[in-house]
């Protein structure tokens, strides 16, 4: 091989590798709400139950090459709760539970994203429910894909920290204090 041919081959390989790396550098930020889910798991009288929120929105910015620059704000209109029964849905909207008339939205705002390895990250931020804001931290898994990627995880919380269940419901003998918010968010790349 001549020196010119060798130089051209080396340049071609370098460009191909450089372009391959660039092609994978994708910033995700458009939430596919139809494919995403936000649910919850709680224990009532010793029985584990699941519910979900019918509506939610998120503003995301996540570049897998720069996770420390990621940002997320997730909002959940609490009136869109599905606890598994219409009576239960009405009950949890009441003042003693979520008080949706005065506090219609739960909100999470991230403050940091720390890589844990193997596409796992520790997400830290502020969670606001029913007029109370608390710091939270939880693991999440990122699964890259084309044309979309997924973020999955569980955010554990103590309902007592947010006054969810007041008066006769403030004890944890019937409804446990621990609640897990389970999310599966599907995000598409930001439009260029």
PDB file of C-alpha atoms in Angstrom:
ATOM      1  CA  UNK A   1       0.000   0.000   0.000  1.00  0.00           C
ATOM      2  CA  UNK A   2       1.373   3.397  -0.927  1.00  0.00           C
ATOM      3  CA  UNK A   3       1.787   6.142   1.715  1.00  0.00           C
ATOM      4  CA  UNK A   4      -1.052   8.124   0.069  1.00  0.00           C
ATOM      5  CA  UNK A   5      -3.366   5.095   0.102  1.00  0.00           C
ATOM      6  CA  UNK A   6      -2.422   4.377   3.729  1.00  0.00           C
ATOM      7  CA  UNK A   7      -3.134   7.994   4.717  1.00  0.00           C
ATOM      8  CA  UNK A   8      -6.508   7.917   2.910  1.00  0.00           C
ATOM      9  CA  UNK A   9      -7.422   4.606   4.598  1.00  0.00           C
ATOM     10  CA  UNK A  10      -6.434   5.899   8.019  1.00  0.00           C
ATOM     11  CA  UNK A  11      -8.401   9.099   7.431  1.00  0.00           C
ATOM     12  CA  UNK A  12     -11.434   7.125   6.252  1.00  0.00           C
ATOM     13  CA  UNK A  13     -11.347   4.897   9.354  1.00  0.00           C
ATOM     14  CA  UNK A  14     -10.909   7.897  11.649  1.00  0.00           C
ATOM     15  CA  UNK A  15     -13.837   9.705  10.022  1.00  0.00           C
ATOM     16  CA  UNK A  16     -16.006   6.611  10.171  1.00  0.00           C
ATOM     17  CA  UNK A  17     -15.268   6.160  13.874  1.00  0.00           C
ATOM     18  CA  UNK A  18     -15.819   9.850  14.538  1.00  0.00           C
ATOM     19  CA  UNK A  19     -19.131   9.865  12.713  1.00  0.00           C
ATOM     20  CA  UNK A  20     -20.254   6.672  14.449  1.00  0.00           C
ATOM     21  CA  UNK A  21     -19.616   8.332  17.810  1.00  0.00           C
ATOM     22  CA  UNK A  22     -21.491  11.442  16.719  1.00  0.00           C
ATOM     23  CA  UNK A  23     -24.450   9.452  15.436  1.00  0.00           C
ATOM     24  CA  UNK A  24     -24.922   7.957  18.898  1.00  0.00           C
ATOM     25  CA  UNK A  25     -24.777  11.330  20.683  1.00  0.00           C
ATOM     26  CA  UNK A  26     -28.488  11.951  21.020  1.00  0.00           C
ATOM     27  CA  UNK A  27     -30.208  14.259  23.468  1.00  0.00           C
ATOM     28  CA  UNK A  28     -33.616  13.023  24.569  1.00  0.00           C
ATOM     29  CA  UNK A  29     -36.337  15.402  25.588  1.00  0.00           C
ATOM     30  CA  UNK A  30     -39.719  14.761  23.984  1.00  0.00           C
ATOM     31  CA  UNK A  31     -41.972  12.633  26.212  1.00  0.00           C
ATOM     32  CA  UNK A  32     -44.183  10.055  24.493  1.00  0.00           C
ATOM     33  CA  UNK A  33     -47.091  10.173  26.967  1.00  0.00           C
ATOM     34  CA  UNK A  34     -49.070   7.470  25.143  1.00  0.00           C
ATOM     35  CA  UNK A  35     -46.235   4.958  25.687  1.00  0.00           C
ATOM     36  CA  UNK A  36     -45.276   6.185  29.188  1.00  0.00           C
ATOM     37  CA  UNK A  37     -46.753   5.264  32.571  1.00  0.00           C
ATOM     38  CA  UNK A  38     -46.699   6.710  36.073  1.00  0.00           C
ATOM     39  CA  UNK A  39     -48.197   4.461  38.710  1.00  0.00           C
ATOM     40  CA  UNK A  40     -47.993   3.739  42.408  1.00  0.00           C
ATOM     41  CA  UNK A  41     -47.969   0.790  44.795  1.00  0.00           C
ATOM     42  CA  UNK A  42     -49.175   0.884  48.386  1.00  0.00           C
ATOM     43  CA  UNK A  43     -50.321  -1.499  51.114  1.00  0.00           C
ATOM     44  CA  UNK A  44     -53.793  -1.356  52.632  1.00  0.00           C
ATOM     45  CA  UNK A  45     -54.779  -3.768  55.406  1.00  0.00           C
ATOM     46  CA  UNK A  46     -51.820  -5.978  54.521  1.00  0.00           C
ATOM     47  CA  UNK A  47     -52.705  -6.206  50.824  1.00  0.00           C
ATOM     48  CA  UNK A  48     -50.442  -4.670  48.172  1.00  0.00           C
ATOM     49  CA  UNK A  49     -52.413  -2.611  45.654  1.00  0.00           C
ATOM     50  CA  UNK A  50     -51.494  -0.788  42.452  1.00  0.00           C
ATOM     51  CA  UNK A  51     -52.877   2.371  40.900  1.00  0.00           C
ATOM     52  CA  UNK A  52     -51.920   4.810  38.204  1.00  0.00           C
ATOM     53  CA  UNK A  53     -52.163   8.412  37.148  1.00  0.00           C
ATOM     54  CA  UNK A  54     -54.028   8.937  33.890  1.00  0.00           C
ATOM     55  CA  UNK A  55     -52.308  12.227  33.099  1.00  0.00           C
ATOM     56  CA  UNK A  56     -48.794  13.559  33.528  1.00  0.00           C
ATOM     57  CA  UNK A  57     -46.308  15.707  31.685  1.00  0.00           C
ATOM     58  CA  UNK A  58     -42.552  16.011  31.708  1.00  0.00           C
ATOM     59  CA  UNK A  59     -39.881  18.358  30.478  1.00  0.00           C
ATOM     60  CA  UNK A  60     -36.717  16.337  29.946  1.00  0.00           C
ATOM     61  CA  UNK A  61     -33.195  16.969  28.740  1.00  0.00           C
ATOM     62  CA  UNK A  62     -30.899  13.968  28.815  1.00  0.00           C
ATOM     63  CA  UNK A  63     -27.715  13.417  26.849  1.00  0.00           C
ATOM     64  CA  UNK A  64     -26.202  10.009  27.719  1.00  0.00           C
ATOM     65  CA  UNK A  65     -22.742  11.458  27.030  1.00  0.00           C
ATOM     66  CA  UNK A  66     -23.329  14.243  29.601  1.00  0.00           C
ATOM     67  CA  UNK A  67     -25.711  12.883  32.269  1.00  0.00           C
ATOM     68  CA  UNK A  68     -24.565  15.458  34.832  1.00  0.00           C
ATOM     69  CA  UNK A  69     -26.205  18.145  32.650  1.00  0.00           C
ATOM     70  CA  UNK A  70     -29.569  16.345  32.631  1.00  0.00           C
ATOM     71  CA  UNK A  71     -32.717  18.050  33.868  1.00  0.00           C
ATOM     72  CA  UNK A  72     -36.272  16.877  34.432  1.00  0.00           C
ATOM     73  CA  UNK A  73     -39.518  18.350  35.660  1.00  0.00           C
ATOM     74  CA  UNK A  74     -42.457  15.972  35.977  1.00  0.00           C
ATOM     75  CA  UNK A  75     -45.970  17.151  36.820  1.00  0.00           C
ATOM     76  CA  UNK A  76     -48.875  14.892  37.738  1.00  0.00           C
ATOM     77  CA  UNK A  77     -52.448  16.279  37.961  1.00  0.00           C
ATOM     78  CA  UNK A  78     -53.694  14.401  41.024  1.00  0.00           C
ATOM     79  CA  UNK A  79     -57.356  14.504  40.012  1.00  0.00           C
ATOM     80  CA  UNK A  80     -56.448  12.009  37.269  1.00  0.00           C
ATOM     81  CA  UNK A  81     -55.762   9.246  39.804  1.00  0.00           C
ATOM     82  CA  UNK A  82     -56.988   5.707  39.169  1.00  0.00           C
ATOM     83  CA  UNK A  83     -56.869   3.792  42.444  1.00  0.00           C
ATOM     84  CA  UNK A  84     -58.827   0.859  41.048  1.00  0.00           C
ATOM     85  CA  UNK A  85     -62.286   1.975  42.187  1.00  0.00           C
ATOM     86  CA  UNK A  86     -64.396   5.119  41.625  1.00  0.00           C
ATOM     87  CA  UNK A  87     -65.105   5.364  45.378  1.00  0.00           C
ATOM     88  CA  UNK A  88     -61.379   5.193  46.138  1.00  0.00           C
ATOM     89  CA  UNK A  89     -60.649   7.840  43.488  1.00  0.00           C
ATOM     90  CA  UNK A  90     -63.177  10.211  45.090  1.00  0.00           C
ATOM     91  CA  UNK A  91     -61.815   9.515  48.573  1.00  0.00           C
ATOM     92  CA  UNK A  92     -58.166  10.278  47.749  1.00  0.00           C
ATOM     93  CA  UNK A  93     -59.104  13.586  46.116  1.00  0.00           C
ATOM     94  CA  UNK A  94     -60.590  14.768  49.443  1.00  0.00           C
ATOM     95  CA  UNK A  95     -58.905  17.222  51.807  1.00  0.00           C
ATOM     96  CA  UNK A  96     -57.672  14.467  54.140  1.00  0.00           C
ATOM     97  CA  UNK A  97     -55.706  12.805  51.316  1.00  0.00           C
ATOM     98  CA  UNK A  98     -54.462  14.816  48.295  1.00  0.00           C
ATOM     99  CA  UNK A  99     -56.762  17.840  48.702  1.00  0.00           C
ATOM    100  CA  UNK A 100     -56.851  18.255  44.915  1.00  0.00           C
ATOM    101  CA  UNK A 101     -59.085  21.338  45.164  1.00  0.00           C
ATOM    102  CA  UNK A 102     -56.218  23.265  46.793  1.00  0.00           C
ATOM    103  CA  UNK A 103     -53.208  21.252  45.575  1.00  0.00           C
ATOM    104  CA  UNK A 104     -54.062  19.907  42.114  1.00  0.00           C
ATOM    105  CA  UNK A 105     -50.545  18.971  40.941  1.00  0.00           C
ATOM    106  CA  UNK A 106     -47.649  16.906  42.293  1.00  0.00           C
ATOM    107  CA  UNK A 107     -44.292  18.060  40.916  1.00  0.00           C
ATOM    108  CA  UNK A 108     -40.773  16.649  40.819  1.00  0.00           C
ATOM    109  CA  UNK A 109     -37.838  18.865  39.801  1.00  0.00           C
ATOM    110  CA  UNK A 110     -34.420  17.264  39.445  1.00  0.00           C
ATOM    111  CA  UNK A 111     -31.303  18.898  40.849  1.00  0.00           C
ATOM    112  CA  UNK A 112     -28.648  16.318  39.942  1.00  0.00           C
ATOM    113  CA  UNK A 113     -28.051  13.104  38.031  1.00  0.00           C
ATOM    114  CA  UNK A 114     -25.188  10.855  39.123  1.00  0.00           C
ATOM    115  CA  UNK A 115     -23.994   7.925  36.947  1.00  0.00           C
ATOM    116  CA  UNK A 116     -23.923   4.578  38.799  1.00  0.00           C
ATOM    117  CA  UNK A 117     -22.701   2.474  35.853  1.00  0.00           C
ATOM    118  CA  UNK A 118     -24.498   0.093  33.489  1.00  0.00           C
ATOM    119  CA  UNK A 119     -26.963   2.809  32.370  1.00  0.00           C
ATOM    120  CA  UNK A 120     -28.143   3.316  35.955  1.00  0.00           C
ATOM    121  CA  UNK A 121     -28.311   6.753  37.532  1.00  0.00           C
ATOM    122  CA  UNK A 122     -29.128   8.274  40.893  1.00  0.00           C
ATOM    123  CA  UNK A 123     -31.651  11.072  40.461  1.00  0.00           C
ATOM    124  CA  UNK A 124     -31.892  13.737  43.162  1.00  0.00           C
ATOM    125  CA  UNK A 125     -34.401  16.545  43.366  1.00  0.00           C
ATOM    126  CA  UNK A 126     -37.374  18.118  45.101  1.00  0.00           C
ATOM    127  CA  UNK A 127     -40.800  16.472  45.285  1.00  0.00           C
ATOM    128  CA  UNK A 128     -43.805  18.693  46.016  1.00  0.00           C
ATOM    129  CA  UNK A 129     -47.161  17.231  47.024  1.00  0.00           C
ATOM    130  CA  UNK A 130     -50.005  18.919  48.882  1.00  0.00           C
ATOM    131  CA  UNK A 131     -48.031  22.100  49.541  1.00  0.00           C
ATOM    132  CA  UNK A 132     -45.067  20.284  51.068  1.00  0.00           C
ATOM    133  CA  UNK A 133     -41.674  19.976  49.354  1.00  0.00           C
ATOM    134  CA  UNK A 134     -39.129  17.347  50.345  1.00  0.00           C
ATOM    135  CA  UNK A 135     -35.738  16.262  48.950  1.00  0.00           C
ATOM    136  CA  UNK A 136     -35.778  12.828  47.314  1.00  0.00           C
ATOM    137  CA  UNK A 137     -33.214  10.556  45.722  1.00  0.00           C
ATOM    138  CA  UNK A 138     -33.842   7.360  43.764  1.00  0.00           C
ATOM    139  CA  UNK A 139     -32.237   5.100  41.136  1.00  0.00           C
ATOM    140  CA  UNK A 140     -33.360   5.010  37.512  1.00  0.00           C
ATOM    141  CA  UNK A 141     -32.350   2.914  34.534  1.00  0.00           C
ATOM    142  CA  UNK A 142     -31.857   4.377  31.069  1.00  0.00           C
ATOM    143  CA  UNK A 143     -32.352   2.077  28.075  1.00  0.00           C
ATOM    144  CA  UNK A 144     -31.204   3.676  24.807  1.00  0.00           C
ATOM    145  CA  UNK A 145     -33.037   2.917  21.625  1.00  0.00           C
ATOM    146  CA  UNK A 146     -34.125   4.248  18.278  1.00  0.00           C
ATOM    147  CA  UNK A 147     -36.209   6.221  17.785  1.00  0.00           C
ATOM    148  CA  UNK A 148     -36.938   6.377  21.532  1.00  0.00           C
ATOM    149  CA  UNK A 149     -35.336   5.542  24.871  1.00  0.00           C
ATOM    150  CA  UNK A 150     -36.841   4.600  28.224  1.00  0.00           C
ATOM    151  CA  UNK A 151     -36.292   5.754  31.779  1.00  0.00           C
ATOM    152  CA  UNK A 152     -37.573   3.370  34.457  1.00  0.00           C
ATOM    153  CA  UNK A 153     -37.448   3.418  38.199  1.00  0.00           C
ATOM    154  CA  UNK A 154     -39.183   3.578  41.527  1.00  0.00           C
ATOM    155  CA  UNK A 155     -39.372   6.627  43.766  1.00  0.00           C
ATOM    156  CA  UNK A 156     -40.127   5.528  47.345  1.00  0.00           C
ATOM    157  CA  UNK A 157     -41.850   8.024  49.604  1.00  0.00           C
ATOM    158  CA  UNK A 158     -43.462   8.226  53.026  1.00  0.00           C
ATOM    159  CA  UNK A 159     -47.005   9.542  52.676  1.00  0.00           C
ATOM    160  CA  UNK A 160     -46.801  11.026  56.173  1.00  0.00           C
ATOM    161  CA  UNK A 161     -44.053  13.394  54.987  1.00  0.00           C
ATOM    162  CA  UNK A 162     -46.607  15.031  52.683  1.00  0.00           C
ATOM    163  CA  UNK A 163     -49.677  14.852  54.983  1.00  0.00           C
ATOM    164  CA  UNK A 164     -51.317  12.379  52.601  1.00  0.00           C
ATOM    165  CA  UNK A 165     -53.909  10.869  54.916  1.00  0.00           C
ATOM    166  CA  UNK A 166     -54.869  13.238  57.722  1.00  0.00           C
ATOM    167  CA  UNK A 167     -57.188  12.890  60.699  1.00  0.00           C
ATOM    168  CA  UNK A 168     -58.370   9.301  61.108  1.00  0.00           C
ATOM    169  CA  UNK A 169     -56.076   8.311  58.202  1.00  0.00           C
ATOM    170  CA  UNK A 170     -52.884   9.733  59.731  1.00  0.00           C
ATOM    171  CA  UNK A 171     -52.032   6.374  61.325  1.00  0.00           C
ATOM    172  CA  UNK A 172     -50.348   3.675  59.281  1.00  0.00           C
ATOM    173  CA  UNK A 173     -52.207   0.641  60.607  1.00  0.00           C
ATOM    174  CA  UNK A 174     -54.773   0.549  57.755  1.00  0.00           C
ATOM    175  CA  UNK A 175     -52.830   2.246  54.943  1.00  0.00           C
ATOM    176  CA  UNK A 176     -49.046   1.853  55.194  1.00  0.00           C
ATOM    177  CA  UNK A 177     -46.788   4.889  55.256  1.00  0.00           C
ATOM    178  CA  UNK A 178     -44.571   3.662  52.394  1.00  0.00           C
ATOM    179  CA  UNK A 179     -45.733   4.335  48.849  1.00  0.00           C
ATOM    180  CA  UNK A 180     -43.724   3.556  45.722  1.00  0.00           C
ATOM    181  CA  UNK A 181     -44.160   5.754  42.659  1.00  0.00           C
ATOM    182  CA  UNK A 182     -43.269   3.576  39.671  1.00  0.00           C
ATOM    183  CA  UNK A 183     -42.451   5.216  36.352  1.00  0.00           C
ATOM    184  CA  UNK A 184     -41.769   4.099  32.795  1.00  0.00           C
ATOM    185  CA  UNK A 185     -41.063   7.167  30.667  1.00  0.00           C
ATOM    186  CA  UNK A 186     -40.500   6.899  26.926  1.00  0.00           C
ATOM    187  CA  UNK A 187     -38.573   9.815  25.438  1.00  0.00           C
ATOM    188  CA  UNK A 188     -37.748  10.718  21.870  1.00  0.00           C
ATOM    189  CA  UNK A 189     -34.783  12.780  20.704  1.00  0.00           C
ATOM    190  CA  UNK A 190     -35.127  16.541  20.756  1.00  0.00           C
ATOM    191  CA  UNK A 191     -35.914  17.994  17.364  1.00  0.00           C
ATOM    192  CA  UNK A 192     -32.810  19.394  15.706  1.00  0.00           C
TER     193      UNK A 192
END
